[in-house]
Structures are given as structure tokens and as C-alpha cells.
mmCIF file of C-alpha atoms in Angstrom:
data_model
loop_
_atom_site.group_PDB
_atom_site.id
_atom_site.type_symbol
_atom_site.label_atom_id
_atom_site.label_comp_id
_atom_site.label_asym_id
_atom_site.label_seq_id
_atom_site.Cartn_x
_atom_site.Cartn_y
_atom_site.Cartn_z
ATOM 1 C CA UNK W 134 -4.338 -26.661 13.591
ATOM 2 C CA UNK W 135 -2.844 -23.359 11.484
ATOM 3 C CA UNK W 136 -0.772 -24.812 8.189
ATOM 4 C CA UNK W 137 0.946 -21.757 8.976
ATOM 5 C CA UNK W 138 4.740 -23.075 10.070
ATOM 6 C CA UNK W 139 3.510 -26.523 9.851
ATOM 7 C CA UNK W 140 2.912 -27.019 6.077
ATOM 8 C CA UNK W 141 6.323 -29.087 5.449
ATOM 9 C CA UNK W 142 5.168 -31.566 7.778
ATOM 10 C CA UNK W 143 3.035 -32.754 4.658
ATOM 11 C CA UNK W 144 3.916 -31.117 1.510
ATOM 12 C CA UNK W 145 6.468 -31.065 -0.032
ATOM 13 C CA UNK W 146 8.954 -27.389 -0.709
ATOM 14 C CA UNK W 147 7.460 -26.990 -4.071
ATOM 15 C CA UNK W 148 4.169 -27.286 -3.164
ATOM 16 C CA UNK W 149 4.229 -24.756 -0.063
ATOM 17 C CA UNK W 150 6.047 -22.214 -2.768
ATOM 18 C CA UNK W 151 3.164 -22.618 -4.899
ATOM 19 C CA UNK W 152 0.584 -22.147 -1.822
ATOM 20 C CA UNK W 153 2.413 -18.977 -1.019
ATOM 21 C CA UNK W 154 2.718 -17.712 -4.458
ATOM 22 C CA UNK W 155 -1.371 -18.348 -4.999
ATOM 23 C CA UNK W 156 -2.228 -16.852 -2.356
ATOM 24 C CA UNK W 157 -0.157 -13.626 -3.000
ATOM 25 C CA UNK W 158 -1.674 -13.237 -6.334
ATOM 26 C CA UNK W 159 -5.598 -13.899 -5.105
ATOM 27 C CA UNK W 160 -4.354 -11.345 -1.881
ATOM 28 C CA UNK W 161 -3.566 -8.830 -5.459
ATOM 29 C CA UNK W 162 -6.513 -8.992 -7.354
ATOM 30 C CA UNK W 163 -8.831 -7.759 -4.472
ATOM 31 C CA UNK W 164 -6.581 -5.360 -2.722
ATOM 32 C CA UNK W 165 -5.085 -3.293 -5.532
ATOM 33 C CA UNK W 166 -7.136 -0.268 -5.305
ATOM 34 C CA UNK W 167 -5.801 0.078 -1.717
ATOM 35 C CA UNK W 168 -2.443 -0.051 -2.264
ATOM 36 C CA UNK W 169 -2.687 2.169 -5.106
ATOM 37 C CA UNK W 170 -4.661 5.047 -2.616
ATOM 38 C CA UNK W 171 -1.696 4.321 -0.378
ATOM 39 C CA UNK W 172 0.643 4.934 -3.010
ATOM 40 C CA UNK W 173 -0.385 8.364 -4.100
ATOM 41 C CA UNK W 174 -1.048 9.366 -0.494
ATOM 42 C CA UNK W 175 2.410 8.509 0.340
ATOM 43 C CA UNK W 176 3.927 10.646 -2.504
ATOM 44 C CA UNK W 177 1.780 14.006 -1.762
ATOM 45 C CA UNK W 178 4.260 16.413 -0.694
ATOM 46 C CA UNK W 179 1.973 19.380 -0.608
ATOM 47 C CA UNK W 180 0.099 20.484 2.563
ATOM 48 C CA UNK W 181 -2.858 22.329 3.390
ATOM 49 C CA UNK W 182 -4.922 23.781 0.751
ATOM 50 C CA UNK W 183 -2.249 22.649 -1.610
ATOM 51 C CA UNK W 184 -2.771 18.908 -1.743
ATOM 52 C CA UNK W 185 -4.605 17.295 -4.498
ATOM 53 C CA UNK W 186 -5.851 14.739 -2.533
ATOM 54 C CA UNK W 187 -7.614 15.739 0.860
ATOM 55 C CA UNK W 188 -7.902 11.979 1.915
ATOM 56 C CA UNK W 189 -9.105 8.515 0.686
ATOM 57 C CA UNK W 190 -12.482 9.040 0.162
ATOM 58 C CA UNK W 191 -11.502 12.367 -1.547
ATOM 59 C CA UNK W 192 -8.763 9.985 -3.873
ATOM 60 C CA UNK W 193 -11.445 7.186 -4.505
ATOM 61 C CA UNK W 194 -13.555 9.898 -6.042
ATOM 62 C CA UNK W 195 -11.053 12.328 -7.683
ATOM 63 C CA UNK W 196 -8.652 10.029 -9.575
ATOM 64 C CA UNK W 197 -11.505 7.159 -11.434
ATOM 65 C CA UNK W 198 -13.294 10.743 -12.252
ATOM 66 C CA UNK W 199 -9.528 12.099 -13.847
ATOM 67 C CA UNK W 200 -8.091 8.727 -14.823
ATOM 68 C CA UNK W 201 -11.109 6.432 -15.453
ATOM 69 C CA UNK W 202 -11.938 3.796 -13.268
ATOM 70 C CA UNK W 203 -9.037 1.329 -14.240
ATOM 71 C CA UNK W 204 -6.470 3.719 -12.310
ATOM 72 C CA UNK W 205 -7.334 1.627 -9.192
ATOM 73 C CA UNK W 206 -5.873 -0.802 -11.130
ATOM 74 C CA UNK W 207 -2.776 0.740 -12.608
ATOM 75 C CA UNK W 208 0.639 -1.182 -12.564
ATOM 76 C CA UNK W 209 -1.631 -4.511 -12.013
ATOM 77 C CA UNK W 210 0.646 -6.963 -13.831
ATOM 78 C CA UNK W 211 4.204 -5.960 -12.291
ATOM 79 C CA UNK W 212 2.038 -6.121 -8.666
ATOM 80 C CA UNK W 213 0.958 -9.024 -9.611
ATOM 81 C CA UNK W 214 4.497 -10.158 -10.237
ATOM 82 C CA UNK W 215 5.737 -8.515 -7.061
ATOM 83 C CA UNK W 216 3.185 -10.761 -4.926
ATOM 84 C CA UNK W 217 3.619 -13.889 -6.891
ATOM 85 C CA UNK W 218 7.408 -13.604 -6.092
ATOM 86 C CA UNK W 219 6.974 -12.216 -2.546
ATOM 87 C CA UNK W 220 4.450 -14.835 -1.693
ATOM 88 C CA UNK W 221 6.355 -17.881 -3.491
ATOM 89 C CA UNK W 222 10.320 -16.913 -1.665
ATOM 90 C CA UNK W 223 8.894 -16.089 1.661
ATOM 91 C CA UNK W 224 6.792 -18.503 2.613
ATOM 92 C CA UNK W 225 9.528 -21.033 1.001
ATOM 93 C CA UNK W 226 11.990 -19.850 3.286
ATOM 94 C CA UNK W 227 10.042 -19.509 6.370
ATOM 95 C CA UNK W 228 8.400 -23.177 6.263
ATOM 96 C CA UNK W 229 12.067 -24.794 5.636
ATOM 97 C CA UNK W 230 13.673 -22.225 8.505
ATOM 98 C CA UNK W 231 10.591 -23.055 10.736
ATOM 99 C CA UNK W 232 11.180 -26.739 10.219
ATOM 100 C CA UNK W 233 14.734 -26.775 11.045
ATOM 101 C CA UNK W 234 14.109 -24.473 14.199
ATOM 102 C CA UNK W 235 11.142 -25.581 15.365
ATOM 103 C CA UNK W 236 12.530 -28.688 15.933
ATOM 104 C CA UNK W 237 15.310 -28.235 17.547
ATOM 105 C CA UNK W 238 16.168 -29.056 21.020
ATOM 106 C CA UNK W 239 15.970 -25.805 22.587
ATOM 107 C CA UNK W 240 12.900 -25.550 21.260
ATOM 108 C CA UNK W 241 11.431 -28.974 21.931
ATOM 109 C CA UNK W 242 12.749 -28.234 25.690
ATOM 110 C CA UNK W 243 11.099 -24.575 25.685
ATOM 111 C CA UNK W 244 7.775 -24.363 23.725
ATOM 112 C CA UNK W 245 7.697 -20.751 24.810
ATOM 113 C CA UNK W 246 10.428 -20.023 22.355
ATOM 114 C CA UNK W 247 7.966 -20.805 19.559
ATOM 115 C CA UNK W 248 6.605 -17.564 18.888
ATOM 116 C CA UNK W 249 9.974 -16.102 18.625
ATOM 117 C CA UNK W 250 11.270 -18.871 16.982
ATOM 118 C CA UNK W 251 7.915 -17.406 13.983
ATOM 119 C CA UNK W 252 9.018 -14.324 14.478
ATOM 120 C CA UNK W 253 12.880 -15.234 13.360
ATOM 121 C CA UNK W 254 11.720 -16.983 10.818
ATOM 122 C CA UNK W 255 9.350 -14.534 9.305
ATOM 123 C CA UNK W 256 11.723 -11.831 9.254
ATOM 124 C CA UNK W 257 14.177 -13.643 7.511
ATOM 125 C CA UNK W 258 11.553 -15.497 4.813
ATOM 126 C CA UNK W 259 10.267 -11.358 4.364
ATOM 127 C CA UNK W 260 13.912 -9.900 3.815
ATOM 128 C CA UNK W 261 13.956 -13.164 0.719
ATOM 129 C CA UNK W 262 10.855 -12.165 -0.969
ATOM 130 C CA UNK W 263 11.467 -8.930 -0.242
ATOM 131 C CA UNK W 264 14.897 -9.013 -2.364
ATOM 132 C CA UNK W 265 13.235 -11.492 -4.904
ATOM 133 C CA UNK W 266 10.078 -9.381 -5.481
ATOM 134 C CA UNK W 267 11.634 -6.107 -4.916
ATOM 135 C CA UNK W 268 12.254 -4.780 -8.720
ATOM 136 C CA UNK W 269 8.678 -5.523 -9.460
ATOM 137 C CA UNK W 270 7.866 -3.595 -6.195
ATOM 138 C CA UNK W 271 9.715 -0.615 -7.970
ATOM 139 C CA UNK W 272 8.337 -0.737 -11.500
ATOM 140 C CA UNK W 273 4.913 -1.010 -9.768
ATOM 141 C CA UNK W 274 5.242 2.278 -7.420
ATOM 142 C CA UNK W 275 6.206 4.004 -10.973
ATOM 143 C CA UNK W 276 3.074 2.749 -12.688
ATOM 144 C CA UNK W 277 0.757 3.979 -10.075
ATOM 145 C CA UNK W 278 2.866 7.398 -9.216
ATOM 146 C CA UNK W 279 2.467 8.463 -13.166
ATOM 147 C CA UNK W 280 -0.165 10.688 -13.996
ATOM 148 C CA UNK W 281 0.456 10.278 -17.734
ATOM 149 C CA UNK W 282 1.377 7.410 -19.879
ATOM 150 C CA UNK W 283 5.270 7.581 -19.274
ATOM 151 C CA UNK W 284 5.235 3.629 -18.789
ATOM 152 C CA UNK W 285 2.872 1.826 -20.969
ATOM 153 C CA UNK W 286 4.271 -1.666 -20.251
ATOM 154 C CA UNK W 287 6.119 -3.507 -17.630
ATOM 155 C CA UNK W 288 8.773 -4.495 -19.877
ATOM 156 C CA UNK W 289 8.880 -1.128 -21.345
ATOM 157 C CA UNK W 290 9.514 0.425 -17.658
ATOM 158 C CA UNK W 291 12.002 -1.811 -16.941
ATOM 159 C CA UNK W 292 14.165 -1.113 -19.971
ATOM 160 C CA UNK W 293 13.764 2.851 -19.377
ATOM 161 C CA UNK W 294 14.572 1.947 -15.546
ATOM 162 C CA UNK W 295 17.556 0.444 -16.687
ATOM 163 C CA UNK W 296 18.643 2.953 -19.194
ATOM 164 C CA UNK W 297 18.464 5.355 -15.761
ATOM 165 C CA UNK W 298 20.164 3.759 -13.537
ATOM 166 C CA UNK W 299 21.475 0.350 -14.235
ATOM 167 C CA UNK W 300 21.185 -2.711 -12.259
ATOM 168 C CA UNK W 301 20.781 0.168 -8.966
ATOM 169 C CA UNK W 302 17.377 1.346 -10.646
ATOM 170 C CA UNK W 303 15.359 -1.601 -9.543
ATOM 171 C CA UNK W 304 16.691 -1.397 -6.378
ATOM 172 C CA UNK W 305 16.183 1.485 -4.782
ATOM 173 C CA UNK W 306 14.529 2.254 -1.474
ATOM 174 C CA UNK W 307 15.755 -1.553 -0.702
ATOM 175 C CA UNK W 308 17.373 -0.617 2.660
ATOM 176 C CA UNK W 309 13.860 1.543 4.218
ATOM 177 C CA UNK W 310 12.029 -1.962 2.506
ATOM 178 C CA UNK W 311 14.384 -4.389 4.051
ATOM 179 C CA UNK W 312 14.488 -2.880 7.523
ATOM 180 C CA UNK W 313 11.020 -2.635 7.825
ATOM 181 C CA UNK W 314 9.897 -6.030 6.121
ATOM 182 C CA UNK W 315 12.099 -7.606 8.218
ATOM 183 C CA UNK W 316 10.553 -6.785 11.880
ATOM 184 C CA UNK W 317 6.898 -6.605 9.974
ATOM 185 C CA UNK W 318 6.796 -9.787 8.674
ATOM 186 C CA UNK W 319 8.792 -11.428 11.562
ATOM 187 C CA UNK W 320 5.892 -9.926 13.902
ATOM 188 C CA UNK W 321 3.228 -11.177 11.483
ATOM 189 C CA UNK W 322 3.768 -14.806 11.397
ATOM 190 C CA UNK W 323 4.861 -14.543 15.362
ATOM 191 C CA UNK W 324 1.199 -13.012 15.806
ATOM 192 C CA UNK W 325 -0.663 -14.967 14.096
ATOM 193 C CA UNK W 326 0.650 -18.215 15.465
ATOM 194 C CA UNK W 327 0.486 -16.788 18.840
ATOM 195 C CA UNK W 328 -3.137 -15.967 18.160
ATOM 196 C CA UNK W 329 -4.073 -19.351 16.447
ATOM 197 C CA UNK W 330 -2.473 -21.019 19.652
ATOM 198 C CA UNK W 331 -3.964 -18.376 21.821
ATOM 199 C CA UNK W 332 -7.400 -18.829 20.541
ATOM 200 C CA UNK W 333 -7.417 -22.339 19.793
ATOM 201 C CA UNK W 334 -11.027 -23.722 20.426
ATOM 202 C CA UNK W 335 -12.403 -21.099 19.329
ATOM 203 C CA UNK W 336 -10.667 -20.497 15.345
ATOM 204 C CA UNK W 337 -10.447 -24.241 14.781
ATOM 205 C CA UNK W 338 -13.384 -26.821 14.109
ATOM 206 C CA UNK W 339 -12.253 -31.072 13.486
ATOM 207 C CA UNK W 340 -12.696 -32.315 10.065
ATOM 208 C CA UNK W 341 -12.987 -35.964 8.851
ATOM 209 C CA UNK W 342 -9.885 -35.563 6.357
ATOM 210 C CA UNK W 343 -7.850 -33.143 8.191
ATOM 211 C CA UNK W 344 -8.550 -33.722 11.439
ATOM 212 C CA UNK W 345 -8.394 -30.262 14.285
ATOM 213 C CA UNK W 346 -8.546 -27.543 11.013
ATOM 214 C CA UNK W 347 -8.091 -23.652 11.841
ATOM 215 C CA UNK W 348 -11.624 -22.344 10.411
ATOM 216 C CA UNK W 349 -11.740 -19.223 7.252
ATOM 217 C CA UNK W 350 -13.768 -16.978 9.983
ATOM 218 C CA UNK W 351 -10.294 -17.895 12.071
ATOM 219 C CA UNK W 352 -7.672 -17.235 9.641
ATOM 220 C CA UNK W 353 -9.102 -13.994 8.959
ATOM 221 C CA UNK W 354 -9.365 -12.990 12.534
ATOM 222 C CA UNK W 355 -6.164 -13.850 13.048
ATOM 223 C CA UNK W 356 -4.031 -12.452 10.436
ATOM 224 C CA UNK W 357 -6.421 -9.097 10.141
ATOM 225 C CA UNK W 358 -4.936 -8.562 14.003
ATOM 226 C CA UNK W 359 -1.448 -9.874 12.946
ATOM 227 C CA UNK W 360 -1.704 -7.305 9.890
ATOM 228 C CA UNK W 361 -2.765 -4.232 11.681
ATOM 229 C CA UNK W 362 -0.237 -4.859 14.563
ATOM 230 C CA UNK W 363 2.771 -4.979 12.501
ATOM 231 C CA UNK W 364 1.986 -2.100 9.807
ATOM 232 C CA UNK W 365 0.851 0.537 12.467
ATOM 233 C CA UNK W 366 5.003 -0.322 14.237
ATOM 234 C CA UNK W 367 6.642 0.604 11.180
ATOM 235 C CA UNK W 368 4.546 2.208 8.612
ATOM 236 C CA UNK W 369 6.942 5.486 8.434
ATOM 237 C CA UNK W 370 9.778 2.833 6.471
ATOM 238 C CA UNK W 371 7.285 2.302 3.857
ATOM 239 C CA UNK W 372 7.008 6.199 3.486
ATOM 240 C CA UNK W 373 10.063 6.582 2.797
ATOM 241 C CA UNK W 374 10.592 3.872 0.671
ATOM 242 C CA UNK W 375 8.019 4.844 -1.305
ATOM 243 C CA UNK W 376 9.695 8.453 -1.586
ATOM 244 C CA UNK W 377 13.012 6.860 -2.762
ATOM 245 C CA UNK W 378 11.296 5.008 -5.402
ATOM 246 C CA UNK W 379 10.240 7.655 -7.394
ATOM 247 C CA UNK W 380 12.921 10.373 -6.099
ATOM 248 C CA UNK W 381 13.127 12.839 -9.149
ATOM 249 C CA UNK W 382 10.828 11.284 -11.672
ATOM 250 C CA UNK W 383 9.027 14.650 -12.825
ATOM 251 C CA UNK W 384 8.379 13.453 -15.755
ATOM 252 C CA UNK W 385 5.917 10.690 -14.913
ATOM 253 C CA UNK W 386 4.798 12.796 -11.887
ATOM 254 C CA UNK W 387 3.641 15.929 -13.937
ATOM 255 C CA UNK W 388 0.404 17.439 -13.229
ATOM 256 C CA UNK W 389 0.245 15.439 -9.496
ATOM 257 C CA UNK W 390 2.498 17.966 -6.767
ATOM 258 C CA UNK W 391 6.459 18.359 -6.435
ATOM 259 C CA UNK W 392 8.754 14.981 -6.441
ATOM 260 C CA UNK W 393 11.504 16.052 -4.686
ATOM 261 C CA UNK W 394 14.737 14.474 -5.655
ATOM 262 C CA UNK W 395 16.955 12.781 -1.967
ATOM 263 C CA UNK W 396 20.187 11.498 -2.148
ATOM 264 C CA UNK W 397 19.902 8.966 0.842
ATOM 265 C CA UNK W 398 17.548 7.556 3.086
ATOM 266 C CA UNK W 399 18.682 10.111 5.746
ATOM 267 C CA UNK W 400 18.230 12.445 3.631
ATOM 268 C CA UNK W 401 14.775 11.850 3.001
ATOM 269 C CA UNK W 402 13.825 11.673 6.518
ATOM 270 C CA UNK W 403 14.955 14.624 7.201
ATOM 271 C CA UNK W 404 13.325 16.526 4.403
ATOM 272 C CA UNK W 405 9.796 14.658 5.135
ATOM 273 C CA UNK W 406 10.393 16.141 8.639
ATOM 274 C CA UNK W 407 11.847 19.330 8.325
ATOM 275 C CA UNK W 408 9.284 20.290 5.408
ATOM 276 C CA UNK W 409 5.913 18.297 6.339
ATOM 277 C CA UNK W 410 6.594 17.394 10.059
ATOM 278 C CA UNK W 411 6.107 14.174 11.292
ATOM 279 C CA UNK W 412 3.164 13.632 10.775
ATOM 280 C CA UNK W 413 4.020 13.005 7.315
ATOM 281 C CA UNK W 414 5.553 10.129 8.105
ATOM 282 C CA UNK W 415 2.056 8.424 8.256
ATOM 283 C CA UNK W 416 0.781 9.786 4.834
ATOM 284 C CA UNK W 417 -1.612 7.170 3.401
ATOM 285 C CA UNK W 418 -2.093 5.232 6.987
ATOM 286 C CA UNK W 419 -5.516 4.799 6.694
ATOM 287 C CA UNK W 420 -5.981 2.799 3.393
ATOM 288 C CA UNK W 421 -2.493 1.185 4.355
ATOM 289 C CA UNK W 422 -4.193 0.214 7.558
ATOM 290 C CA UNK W 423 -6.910 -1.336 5.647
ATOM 291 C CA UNK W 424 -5.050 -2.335 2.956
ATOM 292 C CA UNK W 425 -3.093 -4.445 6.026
ATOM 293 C CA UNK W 426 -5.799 -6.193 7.596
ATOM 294 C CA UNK W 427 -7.292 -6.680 4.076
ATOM 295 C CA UNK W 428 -4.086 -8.137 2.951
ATOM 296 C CA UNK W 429 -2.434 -10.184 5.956
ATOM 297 C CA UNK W 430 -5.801 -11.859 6.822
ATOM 298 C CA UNK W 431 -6.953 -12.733 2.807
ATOM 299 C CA UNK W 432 -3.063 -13.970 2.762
ATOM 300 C CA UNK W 433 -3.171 -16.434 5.570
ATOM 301 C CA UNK W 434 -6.580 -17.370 5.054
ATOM 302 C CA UNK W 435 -5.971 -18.468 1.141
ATOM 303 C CA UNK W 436 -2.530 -19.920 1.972
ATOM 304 C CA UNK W 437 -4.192 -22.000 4.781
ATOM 305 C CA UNK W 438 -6.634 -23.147 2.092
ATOM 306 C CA UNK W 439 -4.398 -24.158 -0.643
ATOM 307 C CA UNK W 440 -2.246 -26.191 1.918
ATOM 308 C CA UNK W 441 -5.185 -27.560 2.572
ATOM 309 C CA UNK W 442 -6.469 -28.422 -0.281
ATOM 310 C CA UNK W 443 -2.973 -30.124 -1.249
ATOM 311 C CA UNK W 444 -3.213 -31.795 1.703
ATOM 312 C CA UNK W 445 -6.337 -33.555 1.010
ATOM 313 C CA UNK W 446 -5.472 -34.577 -2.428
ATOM 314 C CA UNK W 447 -2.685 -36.238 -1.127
ATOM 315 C CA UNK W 448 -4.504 -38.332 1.310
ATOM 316 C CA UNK W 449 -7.506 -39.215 -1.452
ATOM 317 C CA UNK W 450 -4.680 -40.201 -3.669
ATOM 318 C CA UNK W 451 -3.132 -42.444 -1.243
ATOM 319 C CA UNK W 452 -6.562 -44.067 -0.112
ATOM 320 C CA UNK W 453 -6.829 -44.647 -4.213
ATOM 321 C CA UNK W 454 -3.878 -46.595 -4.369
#
């Protein structure tokens, strides 16, 4: 059986935030380099001959041999931050809203509704971490778009982010991230408990302390397909966000292409498509892709883990007494 909208069964709401917010951070550490490939994929304006960076292999190469090898690794702590914060509000909110919904009557009469009941329930726990996380999100997407040491510290950047902007500063490209975190992280936990309850048999094994378990191999499977399903629907929102983020920061951008400056997020649409076509839209889809499956299945699989290991704790504790 997936922990996965079952944890409050047996832990408590603490203890499922700090399951969440573990397994953001361990998600972090080994999918950084990804995200920051995506990143400067994403903000490449130029086309053609003109583009610094041809594709990811190209990037992988080109900017440890420019920047030294830590680049992969650049904005790190604010990321870290970012998934800590994502990780600990939206799994909070999704266990307590899957709780209340799950067991309600309609859904007690209609099991069907289940997976939509997830997908509810994910969108809305993605839109809180999503507004929780989200200034960390921005700070980070500066740190990696920089060619040169503009930001040498995460509270540094946030004080010069202020001075910019205010309050607005750490919020911007919130409405491209909100409207596309909702539907992708509704369709992510709706996947992958359809899948866990599609597959059954065959990603769970029993266990003596916690009886019918979903297995690692499982987890993985599971939220790799749930990952790559929901990024490849909506992948152009995270474009533009992205765009927003660092709309008019030549400063920090010098030396890496144009940064256009766009007053809305129509605005940026239609320059993406009326100056790079459409196609644009999907800059950076292959490590994002990766970065996806890489992401949603390490995710699942380490928040299944720590629930379980909570879990058992509890029970050896008990047996103690």
C-alpha cells in the first residue's frame, strides 16, 4: 500500500510535513544540475547560429569548462530552500485535504472518484507550496541565470530583489507558476495513485512490520510515469515563468544572449511566439523531461520511505512499552 494520500492514517501532520520536506531536499541534492540546464535553456532567446548553447550535452560541456564545475550547482542553497518549503506545505496540505475527502460519503459510495478526488487535492497542496516556496523559486532562477557574480549570497539577492521591486520582486511569474503547478501537481498525485492501484501486485511486496508495502523499484516506476505525464501537458507555463523571472536583468545576464524585458504574461507569450515561434515554448524540454522523471519518482520514492520509516518507529516504540 502507497503512503502516498494515506500517511495521516498513522502519523501525525507534523510528521508527514517533515516527510515531505526531506524528501524535497534529498529530490535537490541529486537533481540540481538538471534544473540548472533547464534553466539556461529556457532563457536562450537567440536562434540558429546565434545561441550559445546548441543543446544539453552542448551546456553540460560548455558552462563547467566557462564557469567551473560548481555552476551545476549554482543557487544550491535558495533551491534547497525552495524544495524544503515546497515539499513541507504541499504534501501538508494534500494529506489533511485527502483525509477529509477521501472519506467522505460520496467518496466512500463511489471509489471511482478517488483518483480525482488526488488530483483535487494535489492541485490545491501544489498552488500552497507553490506560494510558500515561490520567493526562493525566484532568487534561485537569478542565481543560475547570472553569468557573473551579481548575487553572491541568498540573503544578499534578496535584499537587492527587494530594493527592485518591493514585496512584488519575489513574486513574479507567480500567475504562469500557479496555473501550471496547479493542473501538474493535481495530475501527479492522481497518476501515481492510479498507477500504484493500477499495478498493485506487481509494485508492492508484504512486510512483517508494515504489512502490503509499495516496493522502491515501484515508487520509482510510478512517479517517473506520473512525472513525465504531467510536465510534457504544461511545460510551455514554466517557460514563461522562467522568462518573467528574470525579465530585464542585463546586468546579471551579461555575456549569456538578450533578456528581453515583458510587461505581462501575455505579453511574453506573444513575444516568445512572434520572435522564436512556438517551438520556443519547449526550450529546455529535454533535461526538464529528465529532470521530471528524475524528480517526481526520487520524490515519491523518498517520501514513501520516510513515512515509512516513521511508521515503524512508532510501532517498535509501542511494542517497547
Amino acid at each position: 500500500m502507497s503512503s502516498v494520500g494515506s500517511a495521516r492514517s498513522s502519523l501525525t501532520p507534523a510528521e508527514v510535513s517533515v516527510a515531505g520536506a526531506v524528501s524535497g531536499a534529498a529530490t535537490r541534492l541529486v537533481c540540481q544540475p538538471l534544473d540548472v540546464a533547464k534553466i539556461r535553456l529556457q532563457l536562450q532567446v537567440e536562434v540558429g547560429i546565434l545561441k550559445k548553447y546548441n543543446n544539453l550535452v552542448h551546456l553540460l560541456v560548455t558552462m563547467p569548462k566557462e564557469e567551473g564545475l560548481t555552476a551545476l550547482w549554482k543557487g544550491h542553497v535558495p533551491a534547497q530552500l525552495l524544495s524544503v518549503s515546497y515539499g513541507l506545505a504541499s504534501f501538508a496540505v494534500y494529506e489533511s485535504l485527502t483525509v477529509r475527502l477521501g472519506n467522505s460519503r460520496l467518496v466512500t459510495e463511489h471509489p471511482e472518484y478517488r483518483t480525482g478526488v488526488h488530483f483535487v487535492c494535489g492541485g490545491l497542496g501544489g498552488c500552497a507550496g507553490t506560494v510558500a516556496s515561490f520567493p526562493f523559486d525566484v532568487v534561485r532562477t537569478r542565481f543560475v541565470a547570472q553569468n557573473r557574480s551579481v548575487y553572491t549570497t541568498t540573503v544578499q539577492a534578496a535584499r537587492q530583489l527587494y530594493r527592485e521591486g518591493g514585496m512584488a520582486a519575489y513574486y513574479k511569474g507567480l500567475v504562469p507558476a500557479t496555473l501550471a503547478i496547479a493542473p501538474q501537481a493535481g495530475l501527479q498525485f492522481a497518476f501515481y495513485s492510479f498507477l500504484t492501484d493500477l499495478l498493485d501486485t506487481l509494485v508492492t511486496k508484504s512486510d512483517e512490520q508494515l504489512g502490503n508495502r509499495i516496493t522502491v523499484l515501484g515508487s520509482l516506476s510510478c512517479g517517473g510515469m506520473a512525472g513525465m505525464g504531467s510536465k510534457a501537458l504544461l511545460y510551455p507555463l514554466d517557460v514563461v515563468k522562467k522568462r518573467l523571472q528574470v525579465s530585464g536583468w542585463e546586468k546579471g545576464r551579461s555575456g549569456l544572449g538578450v533578456t528581453p524585458t515583458y510587461t505581462s504574461m501575455r505579453n511574453c507569450v506573444k513575444e516568445i511566439l512572434v520572435n522564436e515561434g512556438a517551438v520556443a515554448l519547449y526550450k529546455g524540454f529535454t533535461p526538464a523531461l529528465i529532470k521530471a522523471v528524475s524528480t517526481t519518482s526520487l520524490h515519491f520514492m523518498a517520501y514513501e520511505y520516510v513515512c515509512q520509516a516513521i511508521t515503524v518507529r512508532h510501532r517498535m516504540a509501542g511494542q517497547q512499552r
